[in-house]
PDB file of C-alpha atoms and ligand atoms in Angstrom:
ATOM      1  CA  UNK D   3     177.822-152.672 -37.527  1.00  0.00           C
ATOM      2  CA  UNK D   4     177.911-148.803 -38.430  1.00  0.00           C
ATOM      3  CA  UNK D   5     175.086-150.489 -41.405  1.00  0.00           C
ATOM      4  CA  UNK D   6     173.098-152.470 -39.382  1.00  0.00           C
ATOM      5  CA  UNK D   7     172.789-148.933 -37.420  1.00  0.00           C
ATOM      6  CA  UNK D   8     171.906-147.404 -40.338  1.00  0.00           C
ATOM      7  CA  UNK D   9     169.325-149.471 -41.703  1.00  0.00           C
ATOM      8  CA  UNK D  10     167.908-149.431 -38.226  1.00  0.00           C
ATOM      9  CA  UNK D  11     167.625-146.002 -37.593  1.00  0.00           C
ATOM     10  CA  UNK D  12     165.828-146.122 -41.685  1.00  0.00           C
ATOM     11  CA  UNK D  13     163.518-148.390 -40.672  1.00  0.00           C
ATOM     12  CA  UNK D  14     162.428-146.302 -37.593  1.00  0.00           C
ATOM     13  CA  UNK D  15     162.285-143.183 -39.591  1.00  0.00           C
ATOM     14  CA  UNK D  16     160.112-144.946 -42.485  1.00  0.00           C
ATOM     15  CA  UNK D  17     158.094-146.715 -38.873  1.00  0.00           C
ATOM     16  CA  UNK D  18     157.229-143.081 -37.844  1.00  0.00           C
ATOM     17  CA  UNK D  19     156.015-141.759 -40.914  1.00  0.00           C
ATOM     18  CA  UNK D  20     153.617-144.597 -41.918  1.00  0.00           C
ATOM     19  CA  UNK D  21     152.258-144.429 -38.349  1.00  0.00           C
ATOM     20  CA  UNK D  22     151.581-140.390 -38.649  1.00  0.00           C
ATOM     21  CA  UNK D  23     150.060-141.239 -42.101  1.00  0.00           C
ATOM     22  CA  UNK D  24     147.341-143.721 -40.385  1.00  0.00           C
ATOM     23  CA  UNK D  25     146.854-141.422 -37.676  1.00  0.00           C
ATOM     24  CA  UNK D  26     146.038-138.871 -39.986  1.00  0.00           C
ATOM     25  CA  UNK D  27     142.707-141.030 -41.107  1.00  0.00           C
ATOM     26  CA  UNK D  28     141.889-139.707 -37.298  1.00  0.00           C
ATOM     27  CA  UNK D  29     139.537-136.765 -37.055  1.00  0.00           C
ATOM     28  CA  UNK D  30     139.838-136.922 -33.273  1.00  0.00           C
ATOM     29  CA  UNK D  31     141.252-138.556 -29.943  1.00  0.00           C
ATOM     30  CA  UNK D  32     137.633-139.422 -27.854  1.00  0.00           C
ATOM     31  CA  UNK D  33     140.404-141.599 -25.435  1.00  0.00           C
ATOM     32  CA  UNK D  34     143.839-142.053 -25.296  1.00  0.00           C
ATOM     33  CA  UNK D  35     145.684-144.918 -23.451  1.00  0.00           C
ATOM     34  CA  UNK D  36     146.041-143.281 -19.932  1.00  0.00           C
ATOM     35  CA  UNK D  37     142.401-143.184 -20.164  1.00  0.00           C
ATOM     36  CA  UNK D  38     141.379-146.276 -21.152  1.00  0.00           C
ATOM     37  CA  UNK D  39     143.751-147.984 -18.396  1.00  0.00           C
ATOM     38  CA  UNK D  40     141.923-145.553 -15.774  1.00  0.00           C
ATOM     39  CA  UNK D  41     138.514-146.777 -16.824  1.00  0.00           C
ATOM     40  CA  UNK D  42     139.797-150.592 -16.843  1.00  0.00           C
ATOM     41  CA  UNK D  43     141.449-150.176 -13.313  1.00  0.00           C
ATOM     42  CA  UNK D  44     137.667-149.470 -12.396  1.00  0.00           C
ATOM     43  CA  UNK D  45     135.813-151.887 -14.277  1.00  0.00           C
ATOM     44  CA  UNK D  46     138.437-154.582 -13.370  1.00  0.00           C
ATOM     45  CA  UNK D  47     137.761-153.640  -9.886  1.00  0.00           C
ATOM     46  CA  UNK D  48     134.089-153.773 -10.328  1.00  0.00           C
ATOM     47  CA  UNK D  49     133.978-157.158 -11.780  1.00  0.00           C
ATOM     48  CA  UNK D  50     136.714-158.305  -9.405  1.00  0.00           C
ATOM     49  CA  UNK D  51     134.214-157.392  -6.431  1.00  0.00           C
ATOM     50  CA  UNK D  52     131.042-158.743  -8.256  1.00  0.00           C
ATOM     51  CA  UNK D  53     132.941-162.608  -9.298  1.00  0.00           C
ATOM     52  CA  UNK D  54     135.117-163.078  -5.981  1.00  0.00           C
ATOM     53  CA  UNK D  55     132.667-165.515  -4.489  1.00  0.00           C
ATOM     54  CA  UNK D  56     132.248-167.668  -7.943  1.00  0.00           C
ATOM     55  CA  UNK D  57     134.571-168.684 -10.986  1.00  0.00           C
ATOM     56  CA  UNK D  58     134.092-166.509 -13.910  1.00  0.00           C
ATOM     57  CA  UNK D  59     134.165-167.652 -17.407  1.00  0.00           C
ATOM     58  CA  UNK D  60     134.995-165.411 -19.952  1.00  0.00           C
ATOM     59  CA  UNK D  61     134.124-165.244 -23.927  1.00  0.00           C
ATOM     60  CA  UNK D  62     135.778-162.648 -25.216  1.00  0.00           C
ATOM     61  CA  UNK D  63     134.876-161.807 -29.001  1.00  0.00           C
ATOM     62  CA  UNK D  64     137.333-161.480 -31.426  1.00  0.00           C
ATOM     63  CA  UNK D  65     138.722-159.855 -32.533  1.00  0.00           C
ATOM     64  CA  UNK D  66     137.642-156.365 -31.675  1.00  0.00           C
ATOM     65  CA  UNK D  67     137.717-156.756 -28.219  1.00  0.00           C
ATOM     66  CA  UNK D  68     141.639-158.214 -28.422  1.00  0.00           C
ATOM     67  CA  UNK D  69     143.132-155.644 -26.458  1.00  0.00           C
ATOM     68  CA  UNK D  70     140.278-154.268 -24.593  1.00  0.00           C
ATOM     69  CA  UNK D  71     140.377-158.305 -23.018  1.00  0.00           C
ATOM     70  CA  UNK D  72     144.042-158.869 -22.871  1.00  0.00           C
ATOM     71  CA  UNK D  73     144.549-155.360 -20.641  1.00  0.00           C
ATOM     72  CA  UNK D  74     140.974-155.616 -18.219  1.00  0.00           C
ATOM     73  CA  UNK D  75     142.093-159.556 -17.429  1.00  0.00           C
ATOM     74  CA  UNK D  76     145.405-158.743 -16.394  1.00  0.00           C
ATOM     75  CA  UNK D  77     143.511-156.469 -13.614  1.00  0.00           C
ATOM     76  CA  UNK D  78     141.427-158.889 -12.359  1.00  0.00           C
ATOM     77  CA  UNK D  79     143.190-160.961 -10.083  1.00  0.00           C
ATOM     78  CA  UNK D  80     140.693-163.700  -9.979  1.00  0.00           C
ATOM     79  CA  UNK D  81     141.274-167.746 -10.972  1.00  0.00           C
ATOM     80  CA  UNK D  82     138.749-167.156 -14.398  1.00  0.00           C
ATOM     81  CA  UNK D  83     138.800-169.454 -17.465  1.00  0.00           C
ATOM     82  CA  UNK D  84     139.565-167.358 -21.037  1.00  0.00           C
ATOM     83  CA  UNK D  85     136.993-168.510 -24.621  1.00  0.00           C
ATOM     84  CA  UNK D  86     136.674-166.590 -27.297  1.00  0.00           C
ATOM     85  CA  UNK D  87     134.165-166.816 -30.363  1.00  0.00           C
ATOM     86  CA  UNK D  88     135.041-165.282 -33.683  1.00  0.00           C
ATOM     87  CA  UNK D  89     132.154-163.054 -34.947  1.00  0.00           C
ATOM     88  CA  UNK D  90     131.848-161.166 -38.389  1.00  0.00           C
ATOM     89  CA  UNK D  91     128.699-158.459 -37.889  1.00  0.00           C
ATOM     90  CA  UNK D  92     129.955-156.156 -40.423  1.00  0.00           C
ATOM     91  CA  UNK D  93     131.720-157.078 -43.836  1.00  0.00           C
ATOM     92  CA  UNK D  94     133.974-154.951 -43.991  1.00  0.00           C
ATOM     93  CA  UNK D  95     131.255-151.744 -44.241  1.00  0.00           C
ATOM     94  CA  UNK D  96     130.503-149.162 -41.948  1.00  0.00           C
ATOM     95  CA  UNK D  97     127.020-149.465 -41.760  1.00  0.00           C
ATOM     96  CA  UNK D  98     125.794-152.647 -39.604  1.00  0.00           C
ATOM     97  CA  UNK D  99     123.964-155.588 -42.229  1.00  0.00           C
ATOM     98  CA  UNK D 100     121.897-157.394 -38.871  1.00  0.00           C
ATOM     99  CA  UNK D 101     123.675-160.195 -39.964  1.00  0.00           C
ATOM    100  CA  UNK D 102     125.908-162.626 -37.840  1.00  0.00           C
ATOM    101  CA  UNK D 103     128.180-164.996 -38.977  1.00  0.00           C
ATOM    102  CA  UNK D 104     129.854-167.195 -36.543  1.00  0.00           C
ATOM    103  CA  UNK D 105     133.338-167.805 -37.894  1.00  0.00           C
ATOM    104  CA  UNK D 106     134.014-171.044 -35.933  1.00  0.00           C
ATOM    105  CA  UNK D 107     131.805-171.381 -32.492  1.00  0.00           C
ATOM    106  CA  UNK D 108     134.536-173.949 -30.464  1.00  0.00           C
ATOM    107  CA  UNK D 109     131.734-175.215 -28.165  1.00  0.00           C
ATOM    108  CA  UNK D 110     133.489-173.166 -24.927  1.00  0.00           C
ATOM    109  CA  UNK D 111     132.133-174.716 -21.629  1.00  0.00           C
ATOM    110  CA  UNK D 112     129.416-172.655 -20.737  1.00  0.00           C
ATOM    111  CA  UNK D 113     126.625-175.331 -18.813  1.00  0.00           C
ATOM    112  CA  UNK D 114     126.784-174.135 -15.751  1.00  0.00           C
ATOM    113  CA  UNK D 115     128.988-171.633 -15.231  1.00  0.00           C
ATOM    114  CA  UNK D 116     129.071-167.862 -14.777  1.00  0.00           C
ATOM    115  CA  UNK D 117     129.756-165.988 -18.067  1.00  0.00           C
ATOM    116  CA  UNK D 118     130.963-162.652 -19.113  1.00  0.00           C
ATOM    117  CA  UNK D 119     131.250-161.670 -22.538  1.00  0.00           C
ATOM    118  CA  UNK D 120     133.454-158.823 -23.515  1.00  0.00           C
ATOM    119  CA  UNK D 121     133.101-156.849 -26.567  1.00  0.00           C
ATOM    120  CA  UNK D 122     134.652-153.925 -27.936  1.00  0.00           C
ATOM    121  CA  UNK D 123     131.351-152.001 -28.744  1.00  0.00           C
ATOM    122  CA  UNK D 124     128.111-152.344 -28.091  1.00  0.00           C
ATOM    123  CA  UNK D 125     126.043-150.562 -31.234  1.00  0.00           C
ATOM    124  CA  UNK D 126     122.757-152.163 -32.890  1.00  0.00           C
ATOM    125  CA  UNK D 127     123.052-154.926 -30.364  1.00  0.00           C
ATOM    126  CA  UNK D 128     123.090-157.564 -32.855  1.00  0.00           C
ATOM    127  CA  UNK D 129     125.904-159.187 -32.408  1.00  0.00           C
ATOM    128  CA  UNK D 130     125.558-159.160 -28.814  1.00  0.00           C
ATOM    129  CA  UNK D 131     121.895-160.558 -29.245  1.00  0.00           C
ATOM    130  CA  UNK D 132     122.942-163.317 -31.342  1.00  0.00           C
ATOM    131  CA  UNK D 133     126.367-164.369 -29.317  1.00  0.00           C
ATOM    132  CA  UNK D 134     123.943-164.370 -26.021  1.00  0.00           C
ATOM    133  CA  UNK D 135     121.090-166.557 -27.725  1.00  0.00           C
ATOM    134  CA  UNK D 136     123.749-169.021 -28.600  1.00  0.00           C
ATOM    135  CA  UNK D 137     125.473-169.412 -25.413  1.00  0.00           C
ATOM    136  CA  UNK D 138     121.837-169.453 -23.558  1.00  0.00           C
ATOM    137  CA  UNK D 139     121.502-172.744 -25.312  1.00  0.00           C
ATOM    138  CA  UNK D 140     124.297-174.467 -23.259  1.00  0.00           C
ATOM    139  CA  UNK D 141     122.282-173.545 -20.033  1.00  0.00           C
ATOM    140  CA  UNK D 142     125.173-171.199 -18.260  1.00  0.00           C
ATOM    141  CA  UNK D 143     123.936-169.769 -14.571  1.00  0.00           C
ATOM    142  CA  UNK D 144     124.403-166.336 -15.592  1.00  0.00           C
ATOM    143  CA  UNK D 145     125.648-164.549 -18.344  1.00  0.00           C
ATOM    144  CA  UNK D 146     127.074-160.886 -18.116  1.00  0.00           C
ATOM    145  CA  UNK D 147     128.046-158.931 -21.337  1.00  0.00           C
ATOM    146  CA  UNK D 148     130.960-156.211 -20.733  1.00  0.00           C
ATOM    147  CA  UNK D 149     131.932-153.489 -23.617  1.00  0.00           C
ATOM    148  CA  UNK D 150     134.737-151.298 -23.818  1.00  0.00           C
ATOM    149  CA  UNK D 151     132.194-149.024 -25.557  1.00  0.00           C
ATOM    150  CA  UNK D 152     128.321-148.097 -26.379  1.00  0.00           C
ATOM    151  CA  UNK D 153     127.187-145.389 -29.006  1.00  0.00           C
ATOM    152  CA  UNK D 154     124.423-143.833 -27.491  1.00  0.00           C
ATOM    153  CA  UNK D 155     121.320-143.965 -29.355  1.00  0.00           C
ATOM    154  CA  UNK D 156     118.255-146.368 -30.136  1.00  0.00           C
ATOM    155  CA  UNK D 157     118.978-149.800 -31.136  1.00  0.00           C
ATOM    156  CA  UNK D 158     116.575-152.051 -32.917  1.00  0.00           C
ATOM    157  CA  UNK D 159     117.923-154.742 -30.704  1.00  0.00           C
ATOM    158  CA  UNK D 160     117.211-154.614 -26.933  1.00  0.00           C
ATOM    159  CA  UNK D 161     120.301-155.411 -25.593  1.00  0.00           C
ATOM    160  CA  UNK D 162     121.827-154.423 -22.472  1.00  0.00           C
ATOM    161  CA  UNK D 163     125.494-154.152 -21.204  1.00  0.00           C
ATOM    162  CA  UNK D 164     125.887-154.695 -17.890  1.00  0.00           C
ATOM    163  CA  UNK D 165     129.796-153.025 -17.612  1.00  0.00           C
ATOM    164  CA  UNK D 166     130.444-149.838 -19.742  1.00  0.00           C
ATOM    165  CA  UNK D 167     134.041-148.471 -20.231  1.00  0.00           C
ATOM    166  CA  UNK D 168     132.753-145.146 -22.121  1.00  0.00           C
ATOM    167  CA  UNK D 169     129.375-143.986 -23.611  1.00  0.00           C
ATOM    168  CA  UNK D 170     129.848-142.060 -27.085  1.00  0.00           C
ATOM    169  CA  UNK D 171     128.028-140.648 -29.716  1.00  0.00           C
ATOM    170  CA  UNK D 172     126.994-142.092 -32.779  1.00  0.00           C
ATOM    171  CA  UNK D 173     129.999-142.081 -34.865  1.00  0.00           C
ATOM    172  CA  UNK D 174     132.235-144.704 -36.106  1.00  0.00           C
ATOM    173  CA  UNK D 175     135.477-145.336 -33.923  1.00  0.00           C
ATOM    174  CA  UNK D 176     138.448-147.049 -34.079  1.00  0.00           C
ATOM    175  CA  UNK D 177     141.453-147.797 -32.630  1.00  0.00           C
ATOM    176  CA  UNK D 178     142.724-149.966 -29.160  1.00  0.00           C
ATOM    177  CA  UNK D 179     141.318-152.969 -31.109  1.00  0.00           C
ATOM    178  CA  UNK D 180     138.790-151.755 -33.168  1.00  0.00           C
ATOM    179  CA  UNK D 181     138.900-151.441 -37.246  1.00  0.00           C
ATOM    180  CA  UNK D 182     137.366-150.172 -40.455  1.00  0.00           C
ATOM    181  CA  UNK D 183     138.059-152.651 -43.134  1.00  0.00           C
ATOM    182  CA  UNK D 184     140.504-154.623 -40.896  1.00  0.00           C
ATOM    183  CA  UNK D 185     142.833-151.652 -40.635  1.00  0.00           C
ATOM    184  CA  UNK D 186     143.482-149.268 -37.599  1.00  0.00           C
ATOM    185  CA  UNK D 187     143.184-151.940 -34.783  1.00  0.00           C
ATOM    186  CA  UNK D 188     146.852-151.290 -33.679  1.00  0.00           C
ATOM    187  CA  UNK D 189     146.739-147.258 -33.020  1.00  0.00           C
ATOM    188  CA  UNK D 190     147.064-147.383 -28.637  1.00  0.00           C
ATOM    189  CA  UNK D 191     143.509-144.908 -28.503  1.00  0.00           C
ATOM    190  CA  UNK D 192     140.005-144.955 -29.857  1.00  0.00           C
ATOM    191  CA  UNK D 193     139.395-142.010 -32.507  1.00  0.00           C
ATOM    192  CA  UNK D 194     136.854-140.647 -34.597  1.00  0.00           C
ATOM    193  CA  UNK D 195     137.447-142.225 -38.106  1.00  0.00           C
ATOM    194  CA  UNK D 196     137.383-138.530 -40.722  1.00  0.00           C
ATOM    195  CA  UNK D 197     134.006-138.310 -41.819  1.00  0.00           C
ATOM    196  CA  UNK D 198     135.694-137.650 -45.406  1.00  0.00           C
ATOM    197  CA  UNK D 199     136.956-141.004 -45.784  1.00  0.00           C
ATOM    198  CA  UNK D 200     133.814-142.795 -44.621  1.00  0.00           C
ATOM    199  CA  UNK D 201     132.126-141.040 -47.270  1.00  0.00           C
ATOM    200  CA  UNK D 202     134.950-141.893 -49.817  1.00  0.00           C
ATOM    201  CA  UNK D 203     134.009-144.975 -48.984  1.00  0.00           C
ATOM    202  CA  UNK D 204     130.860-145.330 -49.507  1.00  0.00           C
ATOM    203  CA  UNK D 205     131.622-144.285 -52.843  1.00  0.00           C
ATOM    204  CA  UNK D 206     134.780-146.183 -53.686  1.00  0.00           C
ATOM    205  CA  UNK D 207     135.350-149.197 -51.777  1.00  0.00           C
ATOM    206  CA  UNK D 208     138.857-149.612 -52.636  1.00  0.00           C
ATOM    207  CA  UNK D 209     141.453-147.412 -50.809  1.00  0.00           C
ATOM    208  CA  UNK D 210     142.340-146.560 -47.987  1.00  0.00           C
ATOM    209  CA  UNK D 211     142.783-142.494 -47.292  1.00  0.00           C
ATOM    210  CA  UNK D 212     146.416-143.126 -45.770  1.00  0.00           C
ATOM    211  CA  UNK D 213     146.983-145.746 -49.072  1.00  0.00           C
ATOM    212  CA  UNK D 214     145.969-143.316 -51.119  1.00  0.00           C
ATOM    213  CA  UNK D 215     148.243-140.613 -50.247  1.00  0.00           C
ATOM    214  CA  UNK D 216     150.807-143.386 -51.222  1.00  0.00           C
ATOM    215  CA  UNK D 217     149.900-143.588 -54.553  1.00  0.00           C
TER     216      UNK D 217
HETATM  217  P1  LIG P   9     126.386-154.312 -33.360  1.00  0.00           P
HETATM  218  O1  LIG P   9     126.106-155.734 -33.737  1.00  0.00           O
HETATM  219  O2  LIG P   9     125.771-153.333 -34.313  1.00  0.00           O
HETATM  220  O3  LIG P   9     126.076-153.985 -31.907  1.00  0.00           O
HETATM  221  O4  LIG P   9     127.909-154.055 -33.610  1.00  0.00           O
HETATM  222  C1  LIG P   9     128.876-154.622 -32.900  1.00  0.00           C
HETATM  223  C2  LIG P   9     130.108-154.787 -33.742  1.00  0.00           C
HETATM  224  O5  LIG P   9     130.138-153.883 -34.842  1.00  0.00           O
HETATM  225  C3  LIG P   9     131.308-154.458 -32.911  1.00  0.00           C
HETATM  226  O6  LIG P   9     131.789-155.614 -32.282  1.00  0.00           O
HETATM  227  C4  LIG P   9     132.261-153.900 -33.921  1.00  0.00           C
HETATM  228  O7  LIG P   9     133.004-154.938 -34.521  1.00  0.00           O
HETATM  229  C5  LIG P   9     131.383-153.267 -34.965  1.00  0.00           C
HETATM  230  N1  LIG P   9     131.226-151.805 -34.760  1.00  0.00           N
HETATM  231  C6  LIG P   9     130.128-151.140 -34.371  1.00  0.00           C
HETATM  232  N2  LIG P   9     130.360-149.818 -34.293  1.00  0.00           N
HETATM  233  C7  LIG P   9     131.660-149.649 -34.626  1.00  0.00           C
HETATM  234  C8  LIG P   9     132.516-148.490 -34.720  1.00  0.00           C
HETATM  235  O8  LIG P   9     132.161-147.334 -34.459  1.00  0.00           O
HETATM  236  N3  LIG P   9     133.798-148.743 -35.095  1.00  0.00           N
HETATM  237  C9  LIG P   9     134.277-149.987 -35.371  1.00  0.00           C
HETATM  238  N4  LIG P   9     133.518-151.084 -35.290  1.00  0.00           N
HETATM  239  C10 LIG P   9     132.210-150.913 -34.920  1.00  0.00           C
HETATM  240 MG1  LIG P  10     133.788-156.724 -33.344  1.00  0.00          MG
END
């Protein structure tokens, strides 16, 4: 038992120190959880008071908007029908390529019925444009689009969100669901990424700042 303990209270220890090494990748906090759940009680009661006379549907895209969607449903105490689509926009780079790849497109049940997609940021509007155009082919009655965030500046796609969670400049986030390379989804806030290991990147595609502090 007095092992078991042990190991345990090793395997928090080792827990905590990988966890500070990823959050040092973080320039800065822009929100932390208490935050975010402030600006989701709002939205959640926004959307709550726009969809009470209608069912909504939902399409939430994955997998950046994960937790964004699992935490702004549970406040919206409405009988609503969950999709999700699975959308690649950015191989794995920081810098958007205007293309979008639908990873597998399920067919939700869209003809009809009032949609609201939820994405974790709105930036060139690509993705947004090209999830839209798709589901505007099943004939829905309305379609909505709802981001946890939007970067502030011009995009060469004229989209539109019609909820916002936070505005923000034009730097690259992550954090509460969203990545760089995959990585960083799980920290509970959205932070600046350090402009240092962006431009590492660009350089040298194959590390990680907090692996390479490892090595
Ligand atoms: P858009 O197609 O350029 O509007 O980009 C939307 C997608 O790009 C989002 O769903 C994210 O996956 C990704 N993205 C855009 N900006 C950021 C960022 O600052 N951090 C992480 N992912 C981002
Ligand atoms: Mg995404």
């Amino acid at each position: 038992m007095a092992g078991l303990d042990h190991d345990h209270a090793l395997i928090s220890v080792l827990a905590d120190g990988l966890f500070r090494l990823m959050q040092s990748d973080i320039e800065r906090v822009l929100f932390d959880g208490p935050a975010i759940h402030k600006r989701l009680d709002e939205l959640a009661e926004q959307i709550t008071a726009d969809y009470s006379d209608r069912e909504l549907t939902v399409i939430a895209i994955l997998t950046g908007s994960l937790m964004f969607t699992s935490d702004l449903l549970r406040r919206i105490p409405l009988p609503l029908k969950l999709d999700c689509l699975s959308v690649v926009s950015y191989h794995g780079k920081t810098q958007p390529s205007g293309e979008v790849i639908f990873k597998q497109f399920a067919d939700p049940d869209v003809g009809g019925r009032d949609i609201l997609i939820l994405d974790d940021i709105l930036d060139t509007g690509h993705t947004l444009a090209a999830v839209r155009e798709k589901l505007e082919t099943a004939k829905p009655r309305s379609i909505r689009v709802c981001v946890l965030l939007s970067k502030r500046e011009q995009r060469p796609r004229e989209v539109d969100a019609d909820y916002i969670g936070f505005e923000i400049d034009d730097e690259f986030v992550v954090g509460y669901g969203l990545d760089f390379m995959e990585r960083y989804r799980n920290l509970p806030y959205v932070g600046v990424l350090r402009k240092e290991l962006l431009e590492r990147m660009a350089s040298d595609d194959s590390v990680m700042l907090s692996q390479a502090k490892h090595l």
